[in-house]
XYZ file of N, CA, C and O in Angstrom:
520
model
N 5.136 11.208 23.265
C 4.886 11.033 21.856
C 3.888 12.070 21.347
O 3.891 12.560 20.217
N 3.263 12.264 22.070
C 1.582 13.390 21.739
C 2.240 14.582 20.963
O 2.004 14.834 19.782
N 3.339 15.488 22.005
C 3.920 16.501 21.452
C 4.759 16.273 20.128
O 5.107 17.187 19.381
N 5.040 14.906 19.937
C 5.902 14.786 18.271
C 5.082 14.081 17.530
O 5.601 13.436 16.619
N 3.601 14.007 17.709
C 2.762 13.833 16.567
C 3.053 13.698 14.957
O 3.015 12.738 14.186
N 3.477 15.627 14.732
C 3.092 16.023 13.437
C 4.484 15.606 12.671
O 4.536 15.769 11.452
N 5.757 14.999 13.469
C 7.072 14.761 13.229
C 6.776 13.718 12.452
O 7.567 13.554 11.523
N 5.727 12.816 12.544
C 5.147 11.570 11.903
C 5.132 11.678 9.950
O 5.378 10.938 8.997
N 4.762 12.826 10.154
C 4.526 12.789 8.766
C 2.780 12.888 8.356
O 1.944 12.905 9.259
N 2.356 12.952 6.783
C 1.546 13.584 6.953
C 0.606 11.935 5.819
O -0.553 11.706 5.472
N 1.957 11.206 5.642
C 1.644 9.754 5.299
C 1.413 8.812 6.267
O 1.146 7.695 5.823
N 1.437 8.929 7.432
C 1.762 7.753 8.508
C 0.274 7.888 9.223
O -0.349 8.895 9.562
N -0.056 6.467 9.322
C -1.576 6.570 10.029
C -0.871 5.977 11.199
O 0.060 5.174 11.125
N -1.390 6.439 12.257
C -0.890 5.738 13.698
C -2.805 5.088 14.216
O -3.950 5.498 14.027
N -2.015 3.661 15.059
C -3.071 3.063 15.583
C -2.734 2.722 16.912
O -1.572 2.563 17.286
N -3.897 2.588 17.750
C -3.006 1.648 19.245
C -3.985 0.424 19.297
O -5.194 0.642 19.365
N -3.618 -0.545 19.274
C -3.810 -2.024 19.731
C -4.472 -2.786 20.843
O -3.883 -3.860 20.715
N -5.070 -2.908 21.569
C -5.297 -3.268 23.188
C -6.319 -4.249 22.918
O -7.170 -4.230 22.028
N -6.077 -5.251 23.962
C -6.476 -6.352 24.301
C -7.391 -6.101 25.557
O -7.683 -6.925 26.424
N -7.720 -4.985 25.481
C -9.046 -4.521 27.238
C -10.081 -4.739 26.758
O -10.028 -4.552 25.543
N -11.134 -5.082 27.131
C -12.620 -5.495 27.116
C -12.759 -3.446 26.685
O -12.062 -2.436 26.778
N -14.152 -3.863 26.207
C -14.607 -2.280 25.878
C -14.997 -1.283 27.479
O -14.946 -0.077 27.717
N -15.250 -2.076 28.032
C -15.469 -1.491 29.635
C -14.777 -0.630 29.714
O -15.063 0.562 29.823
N -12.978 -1.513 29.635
C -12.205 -0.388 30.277
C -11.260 0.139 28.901
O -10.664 1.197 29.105
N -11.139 -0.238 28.069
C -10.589 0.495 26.638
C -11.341 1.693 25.995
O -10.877 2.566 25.263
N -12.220 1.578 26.304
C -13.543 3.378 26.009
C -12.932 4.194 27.090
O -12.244 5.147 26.722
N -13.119 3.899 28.838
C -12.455 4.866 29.803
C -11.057 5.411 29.107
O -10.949 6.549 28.650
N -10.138 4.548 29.098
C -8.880 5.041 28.728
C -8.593 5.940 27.960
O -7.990 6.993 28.168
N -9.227 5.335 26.637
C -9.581 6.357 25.299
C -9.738 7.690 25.824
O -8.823 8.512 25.782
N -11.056 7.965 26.400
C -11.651 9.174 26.502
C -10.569 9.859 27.717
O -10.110 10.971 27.455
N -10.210 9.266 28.900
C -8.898 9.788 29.725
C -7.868 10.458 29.108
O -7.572 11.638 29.298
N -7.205 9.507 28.196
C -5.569 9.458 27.574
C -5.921 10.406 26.517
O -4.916 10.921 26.026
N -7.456 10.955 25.811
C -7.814 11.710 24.652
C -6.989 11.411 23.643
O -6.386 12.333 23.095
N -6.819 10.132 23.231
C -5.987 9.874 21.890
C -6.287 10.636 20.455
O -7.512 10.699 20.350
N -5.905 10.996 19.771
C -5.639 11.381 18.463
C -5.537 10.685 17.602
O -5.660 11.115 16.455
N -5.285 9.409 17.851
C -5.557 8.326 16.922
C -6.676 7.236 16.677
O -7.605 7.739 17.308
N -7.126 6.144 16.191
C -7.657 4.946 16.654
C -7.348 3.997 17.451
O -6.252 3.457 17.293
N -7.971 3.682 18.198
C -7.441 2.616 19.131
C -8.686 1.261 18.770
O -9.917 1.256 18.723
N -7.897 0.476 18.617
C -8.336 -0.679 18.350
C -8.277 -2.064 19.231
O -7.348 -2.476 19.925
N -9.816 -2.765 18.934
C -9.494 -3.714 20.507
C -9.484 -4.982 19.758
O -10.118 -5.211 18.728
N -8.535 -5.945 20.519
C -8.394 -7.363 19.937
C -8.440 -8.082 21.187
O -7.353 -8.163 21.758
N -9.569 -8.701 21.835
C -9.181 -8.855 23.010
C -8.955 -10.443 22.620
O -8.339 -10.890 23.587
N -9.143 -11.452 21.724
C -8.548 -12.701 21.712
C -6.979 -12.531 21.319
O -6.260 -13.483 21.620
N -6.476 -11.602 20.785
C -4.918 -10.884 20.888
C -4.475 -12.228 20.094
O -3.880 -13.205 20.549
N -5.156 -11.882 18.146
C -4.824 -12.374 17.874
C -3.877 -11.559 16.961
O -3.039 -12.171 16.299
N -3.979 -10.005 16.877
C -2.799 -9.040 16.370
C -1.338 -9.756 16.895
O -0.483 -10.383 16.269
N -1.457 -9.340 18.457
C -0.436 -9.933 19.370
C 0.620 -11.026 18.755
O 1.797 -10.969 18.401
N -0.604 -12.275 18.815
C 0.502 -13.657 18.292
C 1.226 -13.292 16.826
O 2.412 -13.245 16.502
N -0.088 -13.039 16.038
C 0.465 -12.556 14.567
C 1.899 -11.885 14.691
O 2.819 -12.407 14.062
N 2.102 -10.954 15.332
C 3.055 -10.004 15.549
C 4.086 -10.686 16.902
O 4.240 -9.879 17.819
N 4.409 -11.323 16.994
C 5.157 -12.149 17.570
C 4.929 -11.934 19.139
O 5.872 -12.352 19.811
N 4.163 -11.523 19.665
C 4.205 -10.633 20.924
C 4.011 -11.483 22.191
O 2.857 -11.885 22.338
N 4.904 -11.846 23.146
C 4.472 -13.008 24.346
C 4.166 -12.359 25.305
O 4.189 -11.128 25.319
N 3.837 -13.068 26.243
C 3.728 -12.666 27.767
C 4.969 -13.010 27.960
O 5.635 -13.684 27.173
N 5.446 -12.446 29.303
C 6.331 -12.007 29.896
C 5.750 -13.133 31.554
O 4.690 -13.503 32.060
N 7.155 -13.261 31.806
C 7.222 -14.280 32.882
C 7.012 -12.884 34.422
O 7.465 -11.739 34.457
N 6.006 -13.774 35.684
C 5.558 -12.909 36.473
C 7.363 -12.222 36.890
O 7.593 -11.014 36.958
N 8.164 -13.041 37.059
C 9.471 -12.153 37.716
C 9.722 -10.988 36.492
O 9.696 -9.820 36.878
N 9.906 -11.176 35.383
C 10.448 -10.288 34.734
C 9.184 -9.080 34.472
O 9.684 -8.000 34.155
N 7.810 -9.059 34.535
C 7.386 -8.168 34.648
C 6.974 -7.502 36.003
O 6.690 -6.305 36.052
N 6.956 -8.087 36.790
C 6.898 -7.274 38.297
C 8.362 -6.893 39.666
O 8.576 -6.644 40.852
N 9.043 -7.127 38.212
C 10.820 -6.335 38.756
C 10.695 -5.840 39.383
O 9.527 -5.660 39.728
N 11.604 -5.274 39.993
C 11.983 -4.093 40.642
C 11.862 -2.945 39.838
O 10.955 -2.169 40.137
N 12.501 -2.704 38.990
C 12.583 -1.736 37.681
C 10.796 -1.470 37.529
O 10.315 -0.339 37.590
N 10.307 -2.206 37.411
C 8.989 -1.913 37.386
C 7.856 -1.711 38.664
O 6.656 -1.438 38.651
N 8.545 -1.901 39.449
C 7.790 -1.579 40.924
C 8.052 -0.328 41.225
O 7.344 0.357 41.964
N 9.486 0.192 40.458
C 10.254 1.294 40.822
C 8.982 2.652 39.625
O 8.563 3.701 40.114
N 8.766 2.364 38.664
C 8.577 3.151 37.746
C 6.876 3.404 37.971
O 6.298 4.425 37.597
N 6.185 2.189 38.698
C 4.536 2.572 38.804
C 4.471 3.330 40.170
O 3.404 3.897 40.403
N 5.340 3.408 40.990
C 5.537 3.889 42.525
C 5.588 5.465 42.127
O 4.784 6.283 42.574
N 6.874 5.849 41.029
C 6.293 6.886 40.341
C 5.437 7.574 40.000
O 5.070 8.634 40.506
N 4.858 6.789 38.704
C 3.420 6.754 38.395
C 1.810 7.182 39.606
O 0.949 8.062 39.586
N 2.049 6.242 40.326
C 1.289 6.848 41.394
C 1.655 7.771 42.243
O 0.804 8.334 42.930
N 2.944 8.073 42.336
C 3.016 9.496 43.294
C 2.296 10.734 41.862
O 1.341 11.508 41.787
N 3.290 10.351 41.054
C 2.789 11.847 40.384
C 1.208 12.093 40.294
O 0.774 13.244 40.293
N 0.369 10.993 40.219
C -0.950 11.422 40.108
C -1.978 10.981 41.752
O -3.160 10.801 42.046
N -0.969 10.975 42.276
C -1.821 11.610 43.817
C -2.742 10.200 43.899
O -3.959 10.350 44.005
N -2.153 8.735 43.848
C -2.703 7.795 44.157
C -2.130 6.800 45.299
O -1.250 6.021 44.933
N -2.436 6.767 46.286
C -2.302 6.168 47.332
C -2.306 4.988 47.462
O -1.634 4.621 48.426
N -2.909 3.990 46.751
C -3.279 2.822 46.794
C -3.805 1.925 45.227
O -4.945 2.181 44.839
N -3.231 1.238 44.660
C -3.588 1.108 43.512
C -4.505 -0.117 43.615
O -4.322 -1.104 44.328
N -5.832 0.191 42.522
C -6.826 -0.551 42.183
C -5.926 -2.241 41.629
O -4.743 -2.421 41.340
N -7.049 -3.184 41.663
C -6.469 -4.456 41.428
C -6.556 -4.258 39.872
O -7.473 -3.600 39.380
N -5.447 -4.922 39.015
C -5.345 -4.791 37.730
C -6.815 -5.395 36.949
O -7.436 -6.310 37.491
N -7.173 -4.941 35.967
C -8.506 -5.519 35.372
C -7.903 -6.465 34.261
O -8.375 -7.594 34.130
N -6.834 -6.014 33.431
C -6.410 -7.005 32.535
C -4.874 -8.063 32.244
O -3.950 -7.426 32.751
N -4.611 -8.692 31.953
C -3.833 -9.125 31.947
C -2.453 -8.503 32.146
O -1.925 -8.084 31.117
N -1.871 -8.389 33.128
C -0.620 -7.137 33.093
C 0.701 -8.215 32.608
O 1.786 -7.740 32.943
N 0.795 -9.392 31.980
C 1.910 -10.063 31.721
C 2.436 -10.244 30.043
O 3.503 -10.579 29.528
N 0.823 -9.754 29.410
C 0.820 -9.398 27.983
C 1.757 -8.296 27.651
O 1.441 -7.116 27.798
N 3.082 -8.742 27.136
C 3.801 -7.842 26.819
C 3.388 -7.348 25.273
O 2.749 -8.064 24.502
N 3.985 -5.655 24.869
C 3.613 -5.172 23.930
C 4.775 -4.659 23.114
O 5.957 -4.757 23.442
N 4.237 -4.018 21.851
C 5.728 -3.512 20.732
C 4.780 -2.655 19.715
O 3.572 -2.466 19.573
N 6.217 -2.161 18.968
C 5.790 -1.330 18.537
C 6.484 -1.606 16.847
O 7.646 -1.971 16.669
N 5.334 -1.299 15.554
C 5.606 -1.441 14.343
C 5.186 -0.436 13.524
O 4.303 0.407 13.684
N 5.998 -0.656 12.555
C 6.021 0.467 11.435
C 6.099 -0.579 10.168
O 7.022 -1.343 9.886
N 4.568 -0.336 9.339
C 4.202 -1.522 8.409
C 3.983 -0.392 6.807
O 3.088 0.439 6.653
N 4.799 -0.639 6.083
C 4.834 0.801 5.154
C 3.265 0.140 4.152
O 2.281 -0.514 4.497
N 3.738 0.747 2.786
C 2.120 0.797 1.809
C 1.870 -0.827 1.431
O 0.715 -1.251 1.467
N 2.956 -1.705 1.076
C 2.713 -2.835 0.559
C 2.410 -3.950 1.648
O 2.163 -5.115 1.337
N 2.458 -3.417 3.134
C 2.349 -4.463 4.734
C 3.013 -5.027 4.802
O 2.789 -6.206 5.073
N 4.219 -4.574 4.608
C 5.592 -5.556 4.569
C 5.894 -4.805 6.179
O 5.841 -3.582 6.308
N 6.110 -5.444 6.979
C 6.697 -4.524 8.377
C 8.374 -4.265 7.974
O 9.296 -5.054 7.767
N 8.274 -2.641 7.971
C 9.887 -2.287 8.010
C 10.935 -2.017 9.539
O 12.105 -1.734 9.798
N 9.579 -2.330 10.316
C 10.173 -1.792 11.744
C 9.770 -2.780 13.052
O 8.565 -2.862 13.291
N 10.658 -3.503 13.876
C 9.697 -4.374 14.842
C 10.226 -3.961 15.805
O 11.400 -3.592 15.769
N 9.356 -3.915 17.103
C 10.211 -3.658 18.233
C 9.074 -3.958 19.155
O 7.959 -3.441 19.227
N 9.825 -5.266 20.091
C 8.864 -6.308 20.652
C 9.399 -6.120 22.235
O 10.486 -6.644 22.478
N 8.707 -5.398 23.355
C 9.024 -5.258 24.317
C 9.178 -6.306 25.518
O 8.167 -6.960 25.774
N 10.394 -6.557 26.332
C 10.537 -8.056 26.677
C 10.316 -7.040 28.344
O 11.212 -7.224 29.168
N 9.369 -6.223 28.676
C 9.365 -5.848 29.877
C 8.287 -4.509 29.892
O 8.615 -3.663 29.060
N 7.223 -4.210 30.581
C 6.162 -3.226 30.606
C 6.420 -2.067 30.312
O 5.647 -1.235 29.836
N 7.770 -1.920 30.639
C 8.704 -0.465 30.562
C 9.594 0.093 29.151
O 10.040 1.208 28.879
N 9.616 -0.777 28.655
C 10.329 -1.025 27.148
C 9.847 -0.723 26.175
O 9.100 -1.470 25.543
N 10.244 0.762 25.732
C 9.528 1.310 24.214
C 10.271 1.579 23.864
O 11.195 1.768 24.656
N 10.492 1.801 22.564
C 11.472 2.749 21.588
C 11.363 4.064 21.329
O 10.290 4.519 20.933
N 12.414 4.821 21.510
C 12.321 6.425 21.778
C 11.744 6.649 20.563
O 11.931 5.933 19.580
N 10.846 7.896 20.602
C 10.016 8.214 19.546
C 10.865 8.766 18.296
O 10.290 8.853 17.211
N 11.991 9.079 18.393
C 12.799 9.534 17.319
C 12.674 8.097 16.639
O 12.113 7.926 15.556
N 13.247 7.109 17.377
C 13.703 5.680 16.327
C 12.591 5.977 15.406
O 12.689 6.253 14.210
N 11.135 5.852 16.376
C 9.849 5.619 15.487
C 9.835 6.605 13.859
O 9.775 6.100 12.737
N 9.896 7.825 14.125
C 9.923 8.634 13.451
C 10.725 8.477 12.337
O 10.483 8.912 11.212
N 12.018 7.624 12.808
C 13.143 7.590 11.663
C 12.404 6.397 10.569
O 12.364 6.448 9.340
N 11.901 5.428 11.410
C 12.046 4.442 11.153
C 10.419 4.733 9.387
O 10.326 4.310 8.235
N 9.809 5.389 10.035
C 8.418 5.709 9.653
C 8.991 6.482 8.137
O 8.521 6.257 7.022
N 9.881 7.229 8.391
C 10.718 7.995 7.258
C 11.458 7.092 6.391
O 11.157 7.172 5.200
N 12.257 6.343 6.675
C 12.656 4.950 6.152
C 12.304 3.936 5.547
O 13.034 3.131 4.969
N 10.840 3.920 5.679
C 9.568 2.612 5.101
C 9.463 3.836 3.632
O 9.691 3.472 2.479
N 9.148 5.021 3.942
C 9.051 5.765 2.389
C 7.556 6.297 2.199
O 7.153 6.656 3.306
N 6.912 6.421 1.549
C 5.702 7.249 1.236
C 4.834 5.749 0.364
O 3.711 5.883 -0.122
C-alpha cells in the first residue's frame, strides 16, 4: 500500500486503528514508519462500532495462516517467534467513510490474512466523492 499512497487522492485522510497498549503500538509505529496516524483503542470500542469480531482459534491459526507467518519469518531472518503480546483473534477491516460519515465502503476480515487489494480501496475512496 505505501508505494500507492499518492493514488489515494489528495482528499482522503488515511488512519490505522489498533487495539495494542502504547508499549507496543509506539515500537511498531516507529518500525513500520507510517505516514499516517495511527490510533489506539485498546477497549476496541471502534472495533464493535464497526462490526468487527474475533475470529474462532481454528479459523485464525489455519493452516493458510501458519503457512503465510512461516513466510513472514523466513523473509526477516527469524528463527523462533516471540509469544504474541496482543490479542491475535481480534479480527480487522478496512473502511472508507466519505465527508458526511456515512461509510461508503466495508470490508470486515473473517481471517488475519484477509485485506482488500489496494486498488478496491482506491476505487472505492474515488467513489465516496470529494
Amino acid at each position: 500500500m505505501r508505494d500507492r499512497l499518492g493514488e489515494f487522492g489528495n482528499d482522503a485522510a488515511i488512519a490505522l486503528i489498533t487495539f495494542a497498549e502504547a508499549d507496543n503500538s509506539a515500537p511498531y509505529r516507529s518500525r513500520m514508519d507510517l505516514p499516517f496516524p495511527m490510533l489506539v483503542d485498546t477497549a476496541r470500542e471502534t472495533y464493535r462500532s464497526y462490526g468487527l469480531e474475533r475470529g474462532s482459534f481454528r479459523r485464525i491459526w489455519g493452516p493458510k495462516t501458519a503457512k503465510r507467518y512461516i513466510e513472514i519469518f523466513r523473509a526477516n531472518g527469524i528463527s523462533r517467534p516471540g509469544r504474541p503480546t496482543e490479542d491475535t483473534l481480534q479480527l480487522g477491516g478496512n473502511f472508507v467513510i466519505d465527508r458526511r460519515g456515512t461509510i461508503t465502503y466495508a470490508f470486515r476480515g473473517r481471517g488475519p490474512d484477509e485485506r482488500p487489494d489496494v486498488g478496491e480501496l482506491i476505487n472505492a475512496i474515488q467513489d465516496a466523492g470529494p
